[in-house]
Amino acid sequence: MSAFVDSTVWFAAAAQRDRNNELAKSILSSTDGWVLTDHVLAETWQLLRAHFGAKVADKFWEGLRHTGARVATLTADDLKAAWHIQIGEEASFVDSTSLAFMERNKIDRAATFNPHFAEYRYGRDRNKRFQIVRTGHSTAFRMLKDAILQRRPVRLSYGGTQQTVCPYILGHAGGEERAFALALDGAQQRNKSEQGAWICLRVVNVQEIEILDQPWAEQGYPGRVQRCVDQVHLDAMRLPGVYS
């Protein structure tokens, strides 16, 4: 799912002394399908150059080229639509063109610290609002991600029960963080096999998580399609060098 990333997040992520530096980097690490316009790129570069010099600005530009972010070119229609957007005297030209671009491309998520994106209403009846990405992944989500990358099981508390699991798929469903995992003990789960049981974890309910210095349990996915995660962030079986 694409997310528009505006200059406030890019600037904060590139500026180590910015108060939102860690938050901006967390948001970027938890958001897939980055999209920005050429105007946002130019604005961010100019702001970084003005505050920290050309070296920092060029480092941001060079880094962006290797992130896979899509830099879109604004059209004449975007500029025309931006002219009619009313979002307050403090809004910038880039704010207006960004909103027009998002509306035309049906992008409804924005990573931004700019309040104008949350205030703006669009659509035929002007009753739609953008989903604002304000936080990055939770601590539990990040630890599950580290466990997948390290190929280590984790010990966690879930629903008041201590369990050892190997998280295989990490992502989102229904707007919440989810993990499709192989439970190795503390079961009471469905789809049991000789090795373990496949379970779906709502990450918000995961507590007391610890990555264990133990071997990873290898087990193929069940024959049916998993319905736990529909927006996959990380899949243990699709990592480089796994099962290749």
Coordinates of N, CA and C in Angstrom, one line a residue, residues 13-14 22 51 57 80 86 92 152 175 186 192:
A13 N 14.1 12.9 9.2 CA 14.9 11.6 9.1 C 16.3 11.9 8.7
A14 N 16.5 13.0 8.0 CA 17.9 13.3 7.5 C 18.7 14.1 8.5
E22 N 14.2 10.3 15.3 CA 14.0 8.9 15.6 C 12.6 8.5 15.1
H51 N 19.8 24.7 6.2 CA 20.0 24.5 7.7 C 21.4 23.8 8.0
A57 N 22.4 17.9 2.4 CA 21.4 17.8 1.4 C 21.7 16.8 0.3
K80 N -3.2 23.0 -11.5 CA -4.5 23.7 -11.6 C -5.4 23.3 -10.4
Q86 N -7.9 25.3 -0.5 CA -7.8 26.3 0.5 C -7.5 25.5 1.9
S92 N 1.9 25.9 2.4 CA 2.8 26.3 1.3 C 2.3 25.8 0.0
R152 N 15.6 -16.6 14.7 CA 15.6 -17.1 16.1 C 14.2 -17.1 16.6
G175 N -5.9 -2.9 9.6 CA -5.4 -1.7 10.2 C -4.5 -2.0 11.5
G186 N 3.0 -24.4 24.6 CA 1.9 -23.7 25.1 C 0.7 -23.6 24.1
K192 N -2.6 -28.3 14.3 CA -1.4 -28.8 14.9 C -0.7 -29.8 14.0

